[in-house]
Amino acid sequence: MCRQILAQIQQPSLEAELDEVLLPDEPVLMRLGWRNVRSARMRIVRLDAQRAAQWAQWQRGTQDERDQAIAWLEELPATRTAEWPLDGWQDWRQHATEVAIEPLPAGKYLLLVQAAHAWGPQQATFVQEVQVSAIAWVKWRHPYQRDELYVLHRKHGYPLSDARLEVWSAKWQQRKWSRQQLEHTLNPDKYGAIAMPELDRRSKRYTFRFIRGADTLETTYSGLMWDQEWGRTATATRQALILLDRPIYRPGQLVHFKIIALERTPDNRPRILPDEEVQVTLQDANWQEVGTLHLRTNEYGSAAGFFVLPEGKLTGMWALHTDLGDSRQSFPVEAYKRPRFETSLEAPAAAFRLGDEVRLTGTARAYAGYPITGAQVVW
């Protein structure tokens, strides 16, 4: 057991944090974290289509195949290399710093960071796929029409009307994915907007490639988080905000409340509901109905009322429930007593041993400021 704990303490670790997409021809900072490592080496390898396919195949394989991929990366010619000495490698603690990476041209790369004193596939290793591109995209969900993509410059934000989007798809056949095929080629308008066609999400896997000259940005369907909800109906949702006058109540007290009736439009904008009838129900800790009020909102969409908490009921989390959007607000009901005074004891001036007689001095004072007299002290 002790050997296992010692091995965990002495285990080297190395990690790095870098944006998945970087701007071309601009330096960038990378966060580097380590423990029990004297120095770290970095290799950045450019990925062409063949290397990217080989890397993806190894990533889906076994641990031995992934170790083989690390050795394969070490043999490829590197676009950038660096080595950094690291401090605090003998204190068994986690450390972190930021290191600079030289500018990279547009393309797709693999970042490999390893402990220099343990250069090998079984040692502390970090690998990340990085894209360098000036292309960026944003999605706008239209409430009534098809969603749109906007292709923009990653640094300056202006639309890239001269870019194009290639939609590649692979189909699940015979327990494996088929080779990707080009399904659509789409061009943005002068505002950089692209209206997406309908996609078969159930049986196909999609890859989106934004291309502008020699610059390419690639993302998967899951990375795009695209919702193909063509022909969405314009539906609105209703809800009630329930405000209470206290955070906690005692049995027998009044629960004053105020509700604000709202309706959210399909584009997620709130709108008040004046002259709306709302039913408010008081529920106990067992979700049993205790009382009901029927209210009507005023011109500002609000209404107010109160309930009397009955005594003799089970304490716990009670709730107010409305029939407007099934809104609900919980609150605790406890038989607590509000403190009226406080006591304090002075620290003893000397040390005592077992069996000694100890005399303590203290005070009892009401929160209003006056001292408490004639009170019985029990210890």
Tab-separated table of C-alpha atoms in Angstrom:
chain	number	residue	atom	x	y	z
A	1	MET	CA	0.000	0.000	0.000
A	2	CYS	CA	2.785	2.424	0.916
A	3	ARG	CA	4.602	1.616	-2.327
A	4	GLN	CA	1.471	2.415	-4.315
A	5	ILE	CA	1.085	5.761	-2.567
A	6	LEU	CA	4.773	6.546	-3.136
A	7	ALA	CA	4.447	5.621	-6.821
A	8	GLN	CA	1.465	7.959	-7.177
A	9	ILE	CA	3.391	10.813	-5.561
A	10	GLN	CA	6.413	10.266	-7.808
A	11	GLN	CA	4.396	9.720	-11.007
A	12	PRO	CA	5.305	12.377	-13.619
A	13	SER	CA	2.438	14.221	-15.291
A	14	LEU	CA	2.332	16.699	-18.138
A	15	GLU	CA	-0.598	18.570	-19.661
A	16	ALA	CA	-1.126	21.483	-22.019
A	17	GLU	CA	-4.028	23.778	-22.891
A	18	LEU	CA	-4.259	25.394	-26.305
A	19	ASP	CA	-7.136	26.712	-28.393
A	20	GLU	CA	-8.389	24.238	-30.969
A	21	VAL	CA	-8.238	26.914	-33.696
A	22	LEU	CA	-5.407	29.460	-33.899
A	23	LEU	CA	-4.906	32.527	-36.062
A	24	PRO	CA	-2.344	32.033	-38.843
A	25	ASP	CA	1.016	33.813	-38.721
A	26	GLU	CA	0.507	35.071	-35.162
A	27	PRO	CA	2.285	33.945	-31.973
A	28	VAL	CA	0.212	32.214	-29.324
A	29	LEU	CA	0.544	31.303	-25.651
A	30	MET	CA	0.045	27.755	-24.405
A	31	ARG	CA	-0.623	26.818	-20.786
A	32	LEU	CA	1.739	24.085	-19.611
A	33	GLY	CA	1.144	22.110	-16.407
A	34	TRP	CA	3.537	19.557	-14.923
A	35	ARG	CA	4.548	17.570	-11.881
A	36	ASN	CA	7.830	15.705	-11.320
A	37	VAL	CA	9.151	16.764	-14.739
A	38	ARG	CA	12.488	18.547	-15.268
A	39	SER	CA	11.876	19.774	-18.811
A	40	ALA	CA	9.374	19.385	-21.643
A	41	ARG	CA	9.786	19.018	-25.399
A	42	MET	CA	7.293	20.103	-28.024
A	43	ARG	CA	6.866	18.952	-31.602
A	44	ILE	CA	4.282	20.330	-34.020
A	45	VAL	CA	3.684	18.141	-37.070
A	46	ARG	CA	1.656	19.249	-40.078
A	47	LEU	CA	-1.151	16.898	-41.108
A	48	ASP	CA	-2.054	16.356	-44.732
A	49	ALA	CA	-5.059	14.255	-45.760
A	50	GLN	CA	-3.123	10.973	-45.617
A	51	ARG	CA	-1.570	11.671	-42.215
A	52	ALA	CA	-4.895	12.861	-40.809
A	53	ALA	CA	-6.605	9.642	-41.912
A	54	GLN	CA	-3.815	7.535	-40.391
A	55	TRP	CA	-3.988	9.453	-37.118
A	56	ALA	CA	-7.786	9.090	-36.927
A	57	GLN	CA	-7.492	5.337	-37.487
A	58	TRP	CA	-4.926	4.958	-34.709
A	59	GLN	CA	-7.028	7.018	-32.313
A	60	ARG	CA	-9.894	4.547	-32.680
A	61	GLY	CA	-7.576	1.600	-32.029
A	62	THR	CA	-6.099	-0.064	-28.961
A	63	GLN	CA	-3.633	1.424	-26.489
A	64	ASP	CA	-0.751	-0.295	-28.301
A	65	GLU	CA	-1.846	1.325	-31.558
A	66	ARG	CA	-2.026	4.729	-29.883
A	67	ASP	CA	1.490	4.209	-28.521
A	68	GLN	CA	2.556	3.320	-32.046
A	69	ALA	CA	1.012	6.589	-33.220
A	70	ILE	CA	3.185	8.543	-30.749
A	71	ALA	CA	6.306	6.860	-32.103
A	72	TRP	CA	5.084	7.642	-35.630
A	73	LEU	CA	4.728	11.325	-34.721
A	74	GLU	CA	8.294	11.430	-33.401
A	75	GLU	CA	9.623	10.269	-36.777
A	76	LEU	CA	7.686	12.784	-38.909
A	77	PRO	CA	9.387	16.076	-39.829
A	78	ALA	CA	8.389	18.799	-37.384
A	79	THR	CA	7.153	22.248	-38.383
A	80	ARG	CA	8.017	23.695	-34.955
A	81	THR	CA	10.072	22.351	-32.053
A	82	ALA	CA	10.855	23.743	-28.623
A	83	GLU	CA	12.165	22.658	-25.235
A	84	TRP	CA	11.489	24.335	-21.899
A	85	PRO	CA	13.245	23.763	-18.549
A	86	LEU	CA	10.721	23.394	-15.735
A	87	ASP	CA	11.115	24.477	-12.117
A	88	GLY	CA	9.983	22.698	-8.975
A	89	TRP	CA	10.410	19.174	-10.295
A	90	GLN	CA	11.605	17.894	-6.887
A	91	ASP	CA	8.753	19.139	-4.664
A	92	TRP	CA	6.108	16.593	-5.869
A	93	ARG	CA	3.629	19.412	-6.520
A	94	GLN	CA	1.630	20.546	-9.531
A	95	HIS	CA	2.985	23.584	-11.388
A	96	ALA	CA	1.799	25.635	-14.354
A	97	THR	CA	3.087	28.382	-16.626
A	98	GLU	CA	2.541	29.852	-20.087
A	99	VAL	CA	4.955	29.288	-22.957
A	100	ALA	CA	5.098	30.976	-26.347
A	101	ILE	CA	4.657	29.126	-29.639
A	102	GLU	CA	5.999	30.633	-32.845
A	103	PRO	CA	3.498	31.630	-35.567
A	104	LEU	CA	2.173	28.874	-37.822
A	105	PRO	CA	0.811	29.072	-41.366
A	106	ALA	CA	-2.752	27.980	-42.091
A	107	GLY	CA	-3.301	24.235	-41.910
A	108	LYS	CA	-3.977	21.298	-39.608
A	109	TYR	CA	-1.364	20.166	-37.081
A	110	LEU	CA	-0.712	17.732	-34.267
A	111	LEU	CA	0.825	19.137	-31.097
A	112	LEU	CA	2.992	16.658	-29.174
A	113	VAL	CA	4.365	17.573	-25.726
A	114	GLN	CA	6.430	15.066	-23.738
A	115	ALA	CA	8.641	14.996	-20.680
A	116	ALA	CA	12.210	15.440	-21.929
A	117	HIS	CA	13.753	13.154	-19.308
A	118	ALA	CA	11.275	10.383	-20.188
A	119	TRP	CA	10.948	10.648	-23.958
A	120	GLY	CA	8.877	7.615	-24.874
A	121	PRO	CA	5.310	6.501	-25.572
A	122	GLN	CA	4.768	5.139	-22.051
A	123	GLN	CA	5.797	8.345	-20.271
A	124	ALA	CA	4.076	11.687	-19.626
A	125	THR	CA	2.670	12.644	-23.031
A	126	PHE	CA	0.122	15.146	-24.315
A	127	VAL	CA	-1.266	15.198	-27.873
A	128	GLN	CA	-3.776	17.657	-29.336
A	129	GLU	CA	-5.050	18.297	-32.835
A	130	VAL	CA	-4.857	21.988	-33.737
A	131	GLN	CA	-6.191	23.915	-36.716
A	132	VAL	CA	-4.722	27.215	-37.867
A	133	SER	CA	-7.277	29.246	-39.792
A	134	ALA	CA	-8.571	32.798	-40.217
A	135	ILE	CA	-12.072	31.423	-40.892
A	136	ALA	CA	-14.770	31.460	-38.228
A	137	TRP	CA	-18.486	30.712	-38.266
A	138	VAL	CA	-21.499	31.531	-36.149
A	139	LYS	CA	-24.983	30.049	-36.226
A	140	TRP	CA	-28.194	32.030	-36.050
A	141	ARG	CA	-31.397	30.213	-35.193
A	142	HIS	CA	-34.306	31.827	-37.010
A	143	PRO	CA	-37.642	31.355	-35.209
A	144	TYR	CA	-39.700	30.828	-38.367
A	145	GLN	CA	-37.300	29.943	-41.186
A	146	ARG	CA	-34.258	27.762	-41.713
A	147	ASP	CA	-31.251	28.356	-39.528
A	148	GLU	CA	-28.307	30.108	-41.122
A	149	LEU	CA	-24.532	30.022	-40.870
A	150	TYR	CA	-22.405	33.141	-41.124
A	151	VAL	CA	-18.815	32.765	-42.314
A	152	LEU	CA	-16.616	35.496	-40.821
A	153	HIS	CA	-12.989	36.466	-40.454
A	154	ARG	CA	-11.755	35.070	-37.159
A	155	LYS	CA	-9.812	38.196	-36.150
A	156	HIS	CA	-11.605	41.155	-37.751
A	157	GLY	CA	-15.162	39.796	-37.952
A	158	TYR	CA	-16.036	40.898	-41.492
A	159	PRO	CA	-18.024	38.463	-43.699
A	160	LEU	CA	-16.115	36.108	-45.992
A	161	SER	CA	-18.267	36.096	-49.103
A	162	ASP	CA	-15.435	34.548	-51.157
A	163	ALA	CA	-15.340	31.381	-49.010
A	164	ARG	CA	-17.252	28.175	-49.670
A	165	LEU	CA	-18.628	25.361	-47.546
A	166	GLU	CA	-18.231	21.714	-48.509
A	167	VAL	CA	-20.520	19.226	-46.771
A	168	TRP	CA	-19.022	15.717	-46.726
A	169	SER	CA	-20.984	12.693	-45.564
A	170	ALA	CA	-20.262	9.090	-44.603
A	171	LYS	CA	-22.947	6.420	-44.310
A	172	TRP	CA	-23.162	3.599	-41.771
A	173	GLN	CA	-23.013	0.382	-43.789
A	174	GLN	CA	-22.159	-3.170	-42.774
A	175	ARG	CA	-21.110	-2.172	-39.251
A	176	LYS	CA	-18.691	0.520	-40.391
A	177	TRP	CA	-18.639	4.004	-41.847
A	178	SER	CA	-18.231	4.319	-45.589
A	179	ARG	CA	-15.706	6.612	-47.233
A	180	GLN	CA	-16.685	10.271	-47.125
A	181	GLN	CA	-18.309	11.750	-50.208
A	182	LEU	CA	-18.946	15.355	-51.158
A	183	GLU	CA	-22.683	15.976	-50.795
A	184	HIS	CA	-23.078	19.775	-51.044
A	185	THR	CA	-21.008	22.803	-52.030
A	186	LEU	CA	-22.472	26.047	-50.695
A	187	ASN	CA	-21.428	29.660	-51.221
A	188	PRO	CA	-22.257	32.499	-48.805
A	189	ASP	CA	-23.909	35.729	-49.888
A	190	LYS	CA	-22.328	39.165	-49.508
A	191	TYR	CA	-23.129	39.069	-45.789
A	192	GLY	CA	-21.402	35.705	-45.338
A	193	ALA	CA	-24.736	33.915	-44.765
A	194	ILE	CA	-25.345	30.309	-45.843
A	195	ALA	CA	-28.770	28.633	-45.742
A	196	MET	CA	-28.159	24.966	-44.995
A	197	PRO	CA	-29.957	22.216	-46.916
A	198	GLU	CA	-31.753	19.401	-45.140
A	199	LEU	CA	-29.386	16.709	-43.859
A	200	ASP	CA	-29.957	13.046	-43.050
A	201	ARG	CA	-28.813	12.944	-39.431
A	202	ARG	CA	-30.041	9.430	-38.690
A	203	SER	CA	-27.957	7.385	-41.098
A	204	LYS	CA	-25.081	9.704	-42.042
A	205	ARG	CA	-22.135	11.379	-40.374
A	206	TYR	CA	-21.220	14.821	-41.679
A	207	THR	CA	-18.012	16.830	-41.899
A	208	PHE	CA	-18.104	20.537	-42.781
A	209	ARG	CA	-15.120	22.153	-44.512
A	210	PHE	CA	-14.933	25.915	-44.858
A	211	ILE	CA	-12.463	26.783	-47.623
A	212	ARG	CA	-11.030	30.157	-48.609
A	213	GLY	CA	-8.033	29.898	-50.884
A	214	ALA	CA	-5.336	27.910	-49.067
A	215	ASP	CA	-7.154	28.323	-45.744
A	216	THR	CA	-9.382	25.441	-44.574
A	217	LEU	CA	-11.384	25.026	-41.377
A	218	GLU	CA	-12.932	21.624	-40.679
A	219	THR	CA	-15.548	20.689	-38.106
A	220	THR	CA	-17.728	17.664	-37.508
A	221	TYR	CA	-21.504	17.623	-37.314
A	222	SER	CA	-21.360	17.397	-33.508
A	223	GLY	CA	-18.889	20.274	-33.403
A	224	LEU	CA	-21.278	22.403	-35.416
A	225	MET	CA	-24.199	21.489	-33.117
A	226	TRP	CA	-26.646	21.993	-35.962
A	227	ASP	CA	-30.382	21.594	-35.350
A	228	GLN	CA	-32.260	20.622	-38.489
A	229	GLU	CA	-35.738	21.646	-37.426
A	230	TRP	CA	-37.168	22.806	-40.713
A	231	GLY	CA	-40.698	24.132	-40.590
A	232	ARG	CA	-40.661	24.884	-36.879
A	233	THR	CA	-44.007	26.180	-35.743
A	234	ALA	CA	-44.131	29.511	-33.969
A	235	THR	CA	-44.985	28.398	-30.439
A	236	ALA	CA	-44.809	30.465	-27.275
A	237	THR	CA	-44.261	29.221	-23.730
A	238	ARG	CA	-45.876	30.626	-20.594
A	239	GLN	CA	-44.462	30.842	-17.108
A	240	ALA	CA	-44.944	32.650	-13.811
A	241	LEU	CA	-42.250	34.204	-11.649
A	242	ILE	CA	-43.142	33.669	-7.974
A	243	LEU	CA	-41.679	36.071	-5.400
A	244	LEU	CA	-41.900	35.489	-1.616
A	245	ASP	CA	-41.548	37.930	1.278
A	246	ARG	CA	-39.296	35.649	3.376
A	247	PRO	CA	-36.723	32.913	2.842
A	248	ILE	CA	-38.125	30.718	5.672
A	249	TYR	CA	-41.449	30.460	7.543
A	250	ARG	CA	-42.878	29.061	10.789
A	251	PRO	CA	-46.198	27.215	11.098
A	252	GLY	CA	-49.012	29.725	11.607
A	253	GLN	CA	-47.296	32.559	9.719
A	254	LEU	CA	-48.581	34.321	6.602
A	255	VAL	CA	-46.900	33.601	3.269
A	256	HIS	CA	-47.175	36.750	1.180
A	257	PHE	CA	-46.369	36.222	-2.481
A	258	LYS	CA	-46.393	38.029	-5.794
A	259	ILE	CA	-46.485	36.490	-9.246
A	260	ILE	CA	-45.520	37.956	-12.618
A	261	ALA	CA	-47.157	36.239	-15.586
A	262	LEU	CA	-44.898	36.022	-18.648
A	263	GLU	CA	-45.001	34.583	-22.125
A	264	ARG	CA	-41.823	33.845	-24.074
A	265	THR	CA	-42.145	34.324	-27.813
A	266	PRO	CA	-40.521	31.860	-30.272
A	267	ASP	CA	-37.459	34.132	-30.479
A	268	ASN	CA	-37.112	33.857	-26.646
A	269	ARG	CA	-38.348	37.353	-25.829
A	270	PRO	CA	-40.451	37.802	-22.671
A	271	ARG	CA	-43.851	39.513	-22.737
A	272	ILE	CA	-46.092	40.255	-19.749
A	273	LEU	CA	-49.622	38.838	-19.624
A	274	PRO	CA	-52.120	41.418	-18.318
A	275	ASP	CA	-55.668	40.420	-17.334
A	276	GLU	CA	-54.670	36.754	-17.116
A	277	GLU	CA	-56.400	34.356	-14.710
A	278	VAL	CA	-53.925	32.350	-12.622
A	279	GLN	CA	-54.547	29.582	-10.109
A	280	VAL	CA	-52.076	29.418	-7.207
A	281	THR	CA	-51.948	26.306	-4.998
A	282	LEU	CA	-50.196	25.855	-1.652
A	283	GLN	CA	-48.629	22.387	-1.279
A	284	ASP	CA	-47.190	20.882	1.900
A	285	ALA	CA	-44.028	18.802	2.305
A	286	ASN	CA	-45.901	15.720	1.002
A	287	TRP	CA	-47.078	17.596	-2.119
A	288	GLN	CA	-50.642	17.585	-0.780
A	289	GLU	CA	-52.896	20.534	-1.601
A	290	VAL	CA	-53.474	22.811	1.389
A	291	GLY	CA	-55.190	25.795	-0.222
A	292	THR	CA	-55.986	27.400	-3.588
A	293	LEU	CA	-56.404	30.997	-4.766
A	294	HIS	CA	-57.757	32.255	-8.088
A	295	LEU	CA	-56.160	35.560	-9.075
A	296	ARG	CA	-56.200	37.859	-12.091
A	297	THR	CA	-53.155	39.844	-13.162
A	298	ASN	CA	-53.240	43.633	-13.445
A	299	GLU	CA	-52.129	45.763	-16.367
A	300	TYR	CA	-48.483	45.036	-15.508
A	301	GLY	CA	-48.973	41.268	-15.548
A	302	SER	CA	-48.639	40.838	-11.771
A	303	ALA	CA	-50.884	39.643	-8.956
A	304	ALA	CA	-50.426	39.220	-5.200
A	305	GLY	CA	-51.951	37.188	-2.390
A	306	PHE	CA	-51.215	35.301	0.815
A	307	PHE	CA	-51.717	31.938	2.518
A	308	VAL	CA	-51.848	31.090	6.230
A	309	LEU	CA	-49.567	28.164	7.047
A	310	PRO	CA	-51.575	25.711	9.182
A	311	GLU	CA	-50.125	24.419	12.431
A	312	GLY	CA	-49.725	20.716	13.131
A	313	LYS	CA	-48.588	19.901	9.589
A	314	LEU	CA	-45.305	18.220	8.687
A	315	THR	CA	-42.492	20.741	8.370
A	316	GLY	CA	-40.055	20.691	5.478
A	317	MET	CA	-40.053	22.061	1.944
A	318	TRP	CA	-43.440	23.520	1.015
A	319	ALA	CA	-44.244	25.072	-2.350
A	320	LEU	CA	-46.461	27.446	-4.301
A	321	HIS	CA	-47.597	26.028	-7.637
A	322	THR	CA	-49.343	27.805	-10.521
A	323	ASP	CA	-51.188	26.478	-13.537
A	324	LEU	CA	-49.317	28.959	-15.734
A	325	GLY	CA	-46.526	26.962	-17.325
A	326	ASP	CA	-46.473	24.583	-14.336
A	327	SER	CA	-44.335	27.127	-12.443
A	328	ARG	CA	-43.317	26.285	-8.898
A	329	GLN	CA	-41.476	27.983	-6.013
A	330	SER	CA	-40.325	26.001	-2.957
A	331	PHE	CA	-39.646	27.385	0.532
A	332	PRO	CA	-38.757	25.827	3.923
A	333	VAL	CA	-41.222	25.670	6.822
A	334	GLU	CA	-39.564	25.024	10.185
A	335	ALA	CA	-40.644	25.432	13.821
A	336	TYR	CA	-37.623	27.578	14.596
A	337	LYS	CA	-37.248	30.175	17.361
A	338	ARG	CA	-35.597	33.454	16.621
A	339	PRO	CA	-32.634	34.039	18.995
A	340	ARG	CA	-33.033	37.043	21.293
A	341	PHE	CA	-29.691	37.086	23.103
A	342	GLU	CA	-26.131	35.841	22.771
A	343	THR	CA	-23.576	34.517	25.232
A	344	SER	CA	-19.797	34.718	25.147
A	345	LEU	CA	-17.030	33.268	27.349
A	346	GLU	CA	-13.655	34.847	27.953
A	347	ALA	CA	-10.599	32.725	27.188
A	348	PRO	CA	-8.816	31.393	30.315
A	349	ALA	CA	-5.604	33.195	31.179
A	350	ALA	CA	-3.720	30.060	32.325
A	351	ALA	CA	-3.360	26.448	31.248
A	352	PHE	CA	-5.080	23.699	33.234
A	353	ARG	CA	-4.536	20.015	33.880
A	354	LEU	CA	-7.003	17.195	34.357
A	355	GLY	CA	-8.640	17.481	37.794
A	356	ASP	CA	-8.058	21.244	38.215
A	357	GLU	CA	-10.908	23.550	39.130
A	358	VAL	CA	-11.589	25.995	36.316
A	359	ARG	CA	-13.391	29.306	36.745
A	360	LEU	CA	-14.778	30.897	33.572
A	361	THR	CA	-16.151	34.386	33.083
A	362	GLY	CA	-18.812	35.152	30.516
A	363	THR	CA	-21.569	37.572	29.590
A	364	ALA	CA	-25.114	37.266	28.303
A	365	ARG	CA	-26.380	40.212	26.295
A	366	ALA	CA	-29.584	40.781	24.365
A	367	TYR	CA	-29.376	41.736	20.705
A	368	ALA	CA	-30.939	45.051	21.700
A	369	GLY	CA	-27.754	45.781	23.672
A	370	TYR	CA	-28.783	45.462	27.337
A	371	PRO	CA	-27.323	42.720	29.639
A	372	ILE	CA	-29.393	39.687	30.631
A	373	THR	CA	-29.877	39.412	34.428
A	374	GLY	CA	-31.382	36.677	36.583
A	375	ALA	CA	-30.996	33.996	33.900
A	376	GLN	CA	-30.291	30.372	34.829
A	377	VAL	CA	-26.997	28.952	33.537
A	378	VAL	CA	-26.811	25.237	32.717
A	379	TRP	CA	-23.678	23.395	31.571
